[in-house]
CSV table of C-alpha atoms in Angstrom, one decimal:
chain,number,residue,atom,x,y,z
A,828,MET,CA,-8.7,22.7,8.9
A,829,PRO,CA,-7.2,19.3,10.7
A,830,VAL,CA,-4.0,17.3,10.1
A,831,SER,CA,-4.1,13.5,8.2
A,832,LEU,CA,-0.4,11.8,9.6
A,833,ASP,CA,0.4,8.9,7.8
A,834,ILE,CA,3.6,8.2,9.4
A,835,ASP,CA,5.1,4.7,8.4
A,836,ASN,CA,8.0,2.9,5.8
A,837,GLY,CA,10.4,5.6,6.2
A,838,TYR,CA,7.8,8.6,5.1
A,839,ILE,CA,5.7,11.0,6.6
A,840,LYS,CA,3.4,11.8,4.5
A,841,ILE,CA,1.1,14.4,5.8
A,842,ILE,CA,-2.2,16.0,4.2
A,843,GLU,CA,-3.7,20.1,5.4
A,844,GLY,CA,-7.3,19.8,4.1
A,845,GLU,CA,-11.5,19.2,4.9
A,846,GLN,CA,-14.3,17.8,4.0
A,847,SER,CA,-16.9,19.8,3.0
A,848,ASN,CA,-20.4,17.8,1.9
A,849,ASN,CA,-19.0,15.5,-0.9
A,850,LYS,CA,-15.6,17.1,-1.7
A,851,ILE,CA,-12.4,17.5,0.0
A,852,LYS,CA,-10.2,20.8,-0.1
A,853,ILE,CA,-6.8,20.1,0.3
A,854,LYS,CA,-4.8,22.8,1.5
A,855,LYS,CA,-1.6,21.7,2.0
A,856,SER,CA,0.9,18.6,1.2
A,857,ILE,CA,3.8,17.6,2.8
A,858,ILE,CA,5.9,14.5,2.5
A,859,LYS,CA,9.4,13.9,4.3
A,860,GLU,CA,11.6,10.7,5.1
A,861,ILE,CA,12.3,9.8,7.7
A,862,ASP,CA,15.0,7.2,8.9
A,863,LYS,CA,13.2,3.7,9.3
A,864,THR,CA,14.3,2.6,12.3
A,865,TYR,CA,11.7,5.3,13.5
A,866,VAL,CA,8.6,3.0,13.3
A,867,HIS,CA,8.2,-0.3,12.4
A,868,ASN,CA,5.0,-2.6,12.0
A,869,GLY,CA,4.0,0.7,13.9
A,870,TYR,CA,5.3,0.7,16.4
A,871,VAL,CA,7.2,4.1,18.0
A,872,ASN,CA,10.9,2.5,18.4
A,873,ASN,CA,12.2,6.4,19.2
A,874,LYS,CA,10.0,8.5,20.3
A,875,THR,CA,12.1,11.3,20.3
A,876,GLU,CA,13.7,11.7,17.4
A,877,LEU,CA,10.0,11.4,15.9
A,878,THR,CA,8.9,13.6,17.9
A,879,LEU,CA,11.6,16.3,16.9
A,880,VAL,CA,11.1,15.5,12.9
A,881,LEU,CA,7.3,16.3,13.4
A,882,THR,CA,8.3,19.6,15.6
A,883,ASP,CA,10.0,20.9,12.9
A,884,ILE,CA,7.3,20.0,9.9
A,885,VAL,CA,4.4,21.9,12.5
A,886,ARG,CA,6.5,24.7,12.5
A,887,GLU,CA,7.4,25.5,9.0
A,888,TYR,CA,4.5,24.1,7.4
A,889,ASP,CA,2.4,26.5,10.0
A,890,LEU,CA,0.3,23.4,11.4
A,891,LYS,CA,0.3,24.1,15.7
A,892,ASN,CA,-2.9,23.7,17.2
A,893,LYS,CA,-4.7,21.6,14.7
A,894,GLU,CA,-6.6,18.7,15.2
A,895,CYS,CA,-5.6,15.7,14.2
A,896,TYR,CA,-6.4,12.7,12.8
A,897,ILE,CA,-3.8,9.4,12.0
A,898,ALA,CA,-3.9,6.7,9.6
A,899,ILE,CA,-1.4,3.2,11.2
A,900,ASN,CA,-0.8,0.2,9.9
A,901,THR,CA,0.0,-3.0,12.3
A,902,THR,CA,0.4,-6.6,11.8
A,903,ASP,CA,-0.6,-7.1,15.8
A,904,THR,CA,-4.2,-5.2,15.2
A,905,ILE,CA,-7.3,-7.8,15.6
A,906,THR,CA,-9.8,-7.7,13.6
A,907,LYS,CA,-13.3,-9.7,13.9
A,908,GLU,CA,-16.4,-9.3,12.3
A,909,ILE,CA,-19.9,-10.2,14.0
A,910,THR,CA,-23.5,-9.7,12.9
A,911,LEU,CA,-26.5,-8.6,15.6
A,912,PRO,CA,-29.8,-7.2,15.0
A,913,LYS,CA,-30.7,-4.2,14.6
A,914,THR,CA,-32.3,-2.0,17.6
A,915,LYS,CA,-31.3,1.1,19.0
A,916,SER,CA,-28.6,2.7,19.2
A,917,ASN,CA,-27.8,3.0,23.5
A,918,HIS,CA,-28.9,-1.1,22.7
A,919,LEU,CA,-27.2,-1.8,20.0
A,920,GLU,CA,-23.7,-0.4,22.2
A,921,LYS,CA,-24.4,-2.4,24.9
A,922,LEU,CA,-24.7,-6.0,22.1
A,923,ILE,CA,-21.7,-4.7,21.0
A,924,LYS,CA,-19.7,-4.3,24.3
A,925,ASN,CA,-20.8,-7.6,25.4
A,926,SER,CA,-19.9,-8.8,22.3
A,927,ILE,CA,-16.0,-7.4,22.9
A,928,LYS,CA,-15.6,-9.1,25.9
A,929,GLU,CA,-16.3,-12.5,24.7
A,930,LEU,CA,-14.4,-12.2,21.2
A,931,PHE,CA,-11.2,-10.5,23.0
A,932,GLY,CA,-11.0,-11.6,26.6
A,933,ASP,CA,-8.8,-9.6,28.3
A,934,ILE,CA,-8.6,-5.9,26.9
A,935,VAL,CA,-6.5,-4.3,29.3
A,936,ASN,CA,-3.3,-3.8,26.7
A,937,LEU,CA,-6.3,-3.2,23.2
A,938,CYS,CA,-8.1,0.2,22.5
A,939,ILE,CA,-10.6,-1.1,21.3
A,940,ASP,CA,-13.3,0.2,18.1
A,941,TYR,CA,-15.7,-0.8,16.2
A,942,LYS,CA,-17.4,0.8,13.2
A,943,VAL,CA,-21.8,-0.9,11.2
A,944,TYR,CA,-20.8,-1.0,7.6
A,945,GLU,CA,-23.4,-2.4,6.5
A,946,GLU,CA,-27.1,-3.1,7.2
A,947,PHE,CA,-28.4,-6.3,5.4
A,948,LYS,CA,-32.2,-8.1,5.6
A,949,LYS,CA,-32.6,-11.8,6.0
A,950,ASP,CA,-35.9,-13.4,6.7
A,951,GLY,CA,-37.7,-10.7,7.0
A,952,LYS,CA,-35.5,-8.8,9.8
A,953,ASN,CA,-32.6,-6.7,9.9
A,954,PHE,CA,-28.9,-6.5,10.4
A,955,TYR,CA,-25.6,-5.0,10.7
A,956,ARG,CA,-22.3,-6.8,9.9
A,957,ILE,CA,-19.7,-4.6,12.5
A,958,LEU,CA,-16.5,-5.0,12.2
A,959,ILE,CA,-14.2,-5.0,15.2
A,960,TYR,CA,-11.0,-4.3,15.6
A,961,GLY,CA,-8.7,-3.9,18.7
A,962,VAL,CA,-5.1,-1.9,18.4
A,963,PRO,CA,-2.6,-2.8,20.5
A,964,LEU,CA,-2.7,-0.2,23.5
A,965,LYS,CA,1.2,0.9,23.6
A,966,ILE,CA,0.8,2.0,19.5
A,967,VAL,CA,-1.9,4.2,20.3
A,968,GLN,CA,0.1,5.9,23.6
A,969,ASP,CA,3.2,6.3,22.0
A,970,TYR,CA,1.1,8.1,19.0
A,971,LYS,CA,-1.4,10.5,21.6
A,972,SER,CA,1.7,11.4,23.3
A,973,ILE,CA,4.4,12.6,20.0
A,974,ILE,CA,1.0,14.7,18.6
A,975,THR,CA,0.5,16.4,21.8
A,976,ASN,CA,4.2,17.2,22.0
A,977,CYS,CA,4.9,18.4,18.8
A,978,GLY,CA,2.1,21.1,18.5
A,979,LEU,CA,-1.1,19.1,17.0
A,980,ILE,CA,-4.2,18.3,19.2
A,981,PRO,CA,-5.0,14.5,19.0
A,982,LYS,CA,-8.1,13.7,17.6
A,983,VAL,CA,-8.3,10.6,15.8
A,984,LEU,CA,-6.4,7.2,15.2
A,985,ASP,CA,-7.8,4.7,12.7
A,986,ILE,CA,-6.2,2.2,10.8
A,987,LYS,CA,-5.4,2.1,7.1
A,988,ARG,CA,-8.2,-0.4,6.2
A,989,SER,CA,-10.7,2.4,6.9
A,990,ALA,CA,-9.3,5.4,4.8
A,991,ILE,CA,-9.7,3.2,1.7
A,992,SER,CA,-13.4,2.4,2.9
A,993,LYS,CA,-14.1,6.0,3.2
A,994,LEU,CA,-12.9,6.8,-0.3
A,995,LEU,CA,-15.3,4.6,-1.6
A,996,ASP,CA,-18.5,6.6,-2.6
A,997,TYR,CA,-15.6,8.7,-4.8
A,998,LYS,CA,-14.5,7.7,-8.1
A,999,ILE,CA,-11.1,6.3,-7.9
A,1000,ASN,CA,-9.8,7.3,-11.8
A,1001,ASN,CA,-12.7,7.8,-13.0
A,1002,ASN,CA,-14.1,4.8,-12.0
A,1003,ASP,CA,-17.6,4.4,-10.2
A,1004,ILE,CA,-16.1,1.0,-7.8
A,1005,LYS,CA,-18.4,1.3,-4.7
A,1006,ASN,CA,-19.9,-1.5,-6.3
A,1007,ASN,CA,-17.3,-3.9,-7.8
A,1008,ILE,CA,-14.6,-6.6,-6.5
A,1009,LYS,CA,-11.5,-5.1,-6.0
A,1010,LEU,CA,-7.9,-5.0,-5.2
A,1011,PHE,CA,-6.0,-2.5,-3.2
A,1012,ILE,CA,-2.5,-2.7,-3.3
A,1013,ASP,CA,-0.5,0.0,-0.9
A,1014,ILE,CA,3.7,-0.8,-2.3
A,1015,SER,CA,5.6,1.4,0.0
A,1016,GLY,CA,8.7,0.9,1.9
A,1017,ASP,CA,9.3,-2.4,2.7
A,1018,ASN,CA,6.2,-3.3,2.4
A,1019,MET,CA,3.1,-4.5,0.7
A,1020,LEU,CA,0.2,-3.9,2.0
A,1021,PHE,CA,-2.6,-5.7,0.0
A,1022,ASN,CA,-6.6,-5.5,0.8
A,1023,LEU,CA,-9.6,-6.9,-1.4
A,1024,MET,CA,-13.4,-5.5,-1.2
A,1025,SER,CA,-16.7,-6.4,-2.4
A,1026,GLY,CA,-18.3,-3.4,-2.6
A,1027,ASN,CA,-17.7,-1.9,1.2
A,1028,ILE,CA,-17.3,-4.9,2.8
A,1029,PRO,CA,-13.7,-6.0,3.7
A,1030,LEU,CA,-13.1,-9.4,2.7
A,1031,TYR,CA,-9.6,-9.8,3.2
A,1032,LYS,CA,-6.4,-8.4,4.4
A,1033,ARG,CA,-2.4,-9.4,3.8
A,1034,ASP,CA,0.1,-7.0,5.0
A,1035,VAL,CA,3.6,-8.8,3.1
A,1036,ASP,CA,7.6,-8.3,4.5
A,1037,ILE,CA,9.5,-7.8,0.8
A,1038,SER,CA,12.5,-6.1,2.7
A,1039,GLU,CA,14.8,-9.3,1.4
A,1040,ASP,CA,13.3,-8.8,-1.9
A,1041,ILE,CA,13.9,-4.8,-1.9
A,1042,LYS,CA,18.0,-5.8,-1.0
A,1043,ARG,CA,18.3,-8.6,-3.3
A,1044,GLU,CA,16.7,-6.2,-6.3
A,1045,LYS,CA,19.3,-3.3,-5.7
A,1046,LEU,CA,22.0,-6.5,-5.5
A,1047,PHE,CA,21.2,-7.0,-9.1
A,1048,LEU,CA,20.5,-3.4,-10.1
A,1049,ASN,CA,24.2,-2.3,-8.6
A,1050,ARG,CA,25.4,-5.6,-10.0
A,1051,ASP,CA,24.1,-4.7,-14.1
A,1052,ASP,CA,25.5,-0.7,-13.0
A,1053,LYS,CA,28.6,-2.5,-12.7
A,1054,LYS,CA,28.4,-4.8,-15.9
A,1055,ASP,CA,27.5,-1.9,-17.8
A,1056,LEU,CA,30.3,-0.2,-16.7
A,1057,LEU,CA,32.5,-2.7,-17.6
A,1058,ASP,CA,31.4,-2.8,-21.2
A,1059,GLU,CA,31.9,0.9,-21.7
A,1060,GLU,CA,34.9,-0.4,-21.0
A,1061,ASN,CA,36.2,-2.6,-22.3
A,1062,SER,CA,33.9,-2.8,-25.4
A,1063,GLU,CA,37.2,-1.7,-28.1
A,1064,PHE,CA,39.2,-4.7,-26.5
A,1065,LEU,CA,35.7,-7.1,-27.1
A,1066,GLU,CA,35.6,-5.7,-30.4
A,1067,GLU,CA,39.8,-6.5,-31.4
A,1068,VAL,CA,38.9,-10.0,-30.3
A,1069,ALA,CA,35.6,-10.5,-32.3
A,1070,THR,CA,37.5,-9.5,-35.5
A,1071,THR,CA,40.9,-11.6,-35.1
A,1072,PHE,CA,38.3,-14.6,-34.1
A,1073,ASP,CA,36.5,-13.7,-37.7
A,1074,GLU,CA,40.2,-13.5,-39.5
A,1075,ASN,CA,40.9,-17.0,-37.6
A,1076,ILE,CA,37.9,-18.5,-39.1
A,1077,ASN,CA,37.9,-16.9,-42.4
A,1078,LYS,CA,41.4,-18.9,-43.2
A,1079,ASN,CA,39.6,-22.2,-42.4
A,1080,ASP,CA,37.5,-22.4,-45.8
A,1081,ASP,CA,37.7,-25.8,-46.1
A,1082,GLU,CA,36.5,-26.8,-43.4
A,1083,ILE,CA,33.8,-27.9,-42.9
A,1084,THR,CA,31.0,-25.8,-39.6
A,1085,PHE,CA,28.2,-25.8,-38.3
A,1086,LEU,CA,27.4,-22.8,-37.2
A,1087,GLU,CA,26.7,-21.9,-40.5
A,1088,ASP,CA,23.2,-20.0,-40.8
A,1089,GLN,CA,22.8,-21.0,-37.5
A,1090,ASP,CA,22.7,-17.9,-34.4
A,1091,TYR,CA,23.3,-19.2,-31.1
A,1092,PHE,CA,24.3,-16.2,-29.3
A,1093,GLN,CA,21.1,-16.0,-27.1
A,1094,GLU,CA,20.0,-12.8,-25.2
A,1095,GLU,CA,21.2,-13.1,-21.6
A,1096,ALA,CA,17.3,-13.6,-19.7
A,1097,SER,CA,15.6,-9.6,-19.0
A,1098,PHE,CA,16.7,-9.5,-14.8
A,1099,VAL,CA,12.4,-9.3,-13.5
A,1100,SER,CA,12.8,-7.5,-10.3
A,1101,PRO,CA,11.9,-10.0,-7.0
A,1102,ILE,CA,8.8,-7.5,-6.1
A,1103,LEU,CA,7.6,-8.5,-9.7
A,1104,LEU,CA,7.3,-11.1,-8.7
A,1105,LYS,CA,6.2,-11.5,-5.2
A,1106,VAL,CA,3.5,-9.4,-6.5
A,1107,TYR,CA,3.0,-12.0,-8.6
A,1108,GLU,CA,2.5,-14.7,-6.0
A,1109,GLU,CA,0.4,-12.3,-3.3
A,1110,ILE,CA,-1.8,-11.9,-6.1
A,1111,ASN,CA,-2.7,-15.5,-7.5
A,1112,LYS,CA,-3.0,-16.4,-3.9
A,1113,ILE,CA,-6.3,-13.7,-3.8
A,1114,ILE,CA,-7.7,-14.5,-6.7
A,1115,GLN,CA,-7.6,-18.1,-4.9
A,1116,PHE,CA,-9.3,-16.8,-2.4
A,1117,SER,CA,-11.2,-14.1,-3.8
A,1118,MET,CA,-13.0,-17.7,-5.9
A,1119,SER,CA,-12.7,-19.9,-2.9
A,1120,LEU,CA,-15.7,-18.3,-1.7
A,1121,ASN,CA,-17.8,-17.5,-4.8
A,1122,SER,CA,-17.3,-19.0,-7.8
A,1123,GLU,CA,-18.1,-15.7,-9.3
A,1124,ASN,CA,-15.6,-13.4,-7.0
A,1125,ASN,CA,-14.0,-12.0,-9.1
A,1126,ILE,CA,-11.3,-9.4,-9.2
A,1127,GLU,CA,-12.7,-6.9,-11.3
A,1128,LYS,CA,-10.0,-3.8,-11.0
A,1129,ILE,CA,-6.5,-3.6,-8.7
A,1130,TYR,CA,-5.7,-0.4,-7.7
A,1131,LEU,CA,-1.9,1.0,-6.8
A,1132,TYR,CA,-0.6,2.9,-5.0
A,1133,GLY,CA,2.5,4.2,-2.5
A,1134,ASP,CA,6.1,5.6,-2.3
A,1135,ARG,CA,8.0,3.2,-4.9
A,1136,GLU,CA,8.6,5.3,-8.0
A,1137,ASP,CA,7.8,2.2,-10.4
A,1138,LEU,CA,4.0,2.1,-9.6
A,1139,ASP,CA,3.1,2.4,-13.2
A,1140,GLU,CA,6.2,0.0,-14.7
A,1141,ILE,CA,4.7,-3.0,-11.7
A,1142,SER,CA,0.4,-1.9,-13.4
A,1143,GLU,CA,1.8,-3.2,-16.7
A,1144,TYR,CA,3.4,-6.2,-15.8
A,1145,ILE,CA,0.0,-7.1,-13.4
A,1146,ASP,CA,-2.0,-6.5,-16.5
A,1147,ASN,CA,0.5,-8.4,-18.9
A,1148,ASN,CA,1.0,-11.3,-16.8
A,1149,ILE,CA,-2.3,-11.9,-14.9
A,1150,ASN,CA,-4.5,-9.9,-17.4
A,1151,SER,CA,-6.4,-8.5,-14.2
A,1152,SER,CA,-7.2,-4.9,-15.2
A,1153,THR,CA,-4.7,-2.7,-13.4
A,1154,GLU,CA,-4.4,1.1,-12.2
A,1155,LYS,CA,-1.9,3.5,-10.7
A,1156,ILE,CA,-4.0,5.2,-8.2
A,1157,TYR,CA,-3.6,8.9,-9.7
A,1158,GLU,CA,-7.2,11.0,-9.9
A,1159,ILE,CA,-10.1,10.8,-6.6
A,1160,SER,CA,-13.3,12.9,-7.8
A,1161,ASN,CA,-14.0,16.0,-6.0
A,1162,VAL,CA,-10.4,16.8,-4.9
A,1163,LYS,CA,-9.7,20.2,-5.0
A,1164,SER,CA,-5.9,21.2,-4.4
A,1165,ASP,CA,-3.7,24.0,-3.6
A,1166,GLN,CA,-1.3,23.0,-5.2
A,1167,GLU,CA,0.5,19.7,-7.5
A,1168,ILE,CA,-0.5,16.2,-5.3
A,1169,ASP,CA,0.7,13.1,-6.1
A,1170,ILE,CA,-2.8,11.2,-5.3
A,1171,SER,CA,-0.6,7.7,-4.6
A,1172,LYS,CA,1.7,8.4,-2.3
A,1173,PHE,CA,-1.3,10.7,-0.2
A,1174,PHE,CA,-4.3,7.9,-0.8
A,1175,ILE,CA,-4.4,7.2,2.8
A,1176,ALA,CA,-4.0,10.9,4.6
A,1177,ILE,CA,-6.7,12.1,2.4
A,1178,GLY,CA,-8.3,8.8,3.1
A,1179,ASN,CA,-7.8,9.8,6.8
A,1180,ILE,CA,-9.4,13.1,6.5
A,1181,LEU,CA,-13.0,12.2,5.8
A,1182,ARG,CA,-14.8,11.4,8.5
A,1183,LYS,CA,-17.8,9.2,8.2
């Protein structure tokens, strides 16, 4: 069985599995935390340490000499969409190569690939809609070197958006979404990745750095923890002060007061995580973008996946504040696993197992 790697945002996620007809059989699922400095924006910053970590995993889980597919994400990926008339495969390839030269110019520092993702008819003629993307050559070469040196066989490097599109033929959370307009949100580590798709056609992609939002979130949470501790330590003192205050008021029964029957104590406003606010902001931008394409382009479903443990809370927040049906991904139809697996964490690695 081949293995699929998703390395990013401080984690290595590995699926050992295979596709058989329309079924995905998973033998092993592995997740390991790594230093966030090892990989940033798809680029490997510490090849030696990452190779050592992967080598240990390969030995521990007996993965040596397995074919390896890896999914990456970087803002430096260049993506272009072209439309070409349907023709024989050898002639189509020549047309695509000519288009690549016109679109990308000098490609010495890029690794170029393409995918035919839609066939349609216009004016009685058949056409292909083709997605061409270029990945920085350094990223490709570094991962090829790491995978080879840790005992795996480098087979395929793909972008994460492609891994998502391969899963659209499967039911997500028991929903048939192949023809829907849906938004996938990956919240992992210091990034949020948004992919808006209509059918299997990508409409919008955005990568958002949330590292500063995470720092603010931790700052507030630490402040609240300290506040709880202080409240506990000083509760007796506060009760004593309140009692003394009440007694002083009761001693002046003949005075006119405007405090009777009125509550002048308000609860402290609830803390809203900066992550929730960022999600809210970005989704509204995407909704406006979708509507600008077509007034009927309403997002029918939002799916969340990734490393965060509070995806259910984020999903509930979106439901309540944006009024869009939102779910954390917890199930993919026809996926069978020999062990319990958190689908939301391994969503990309599972999609990357599929070869189309």
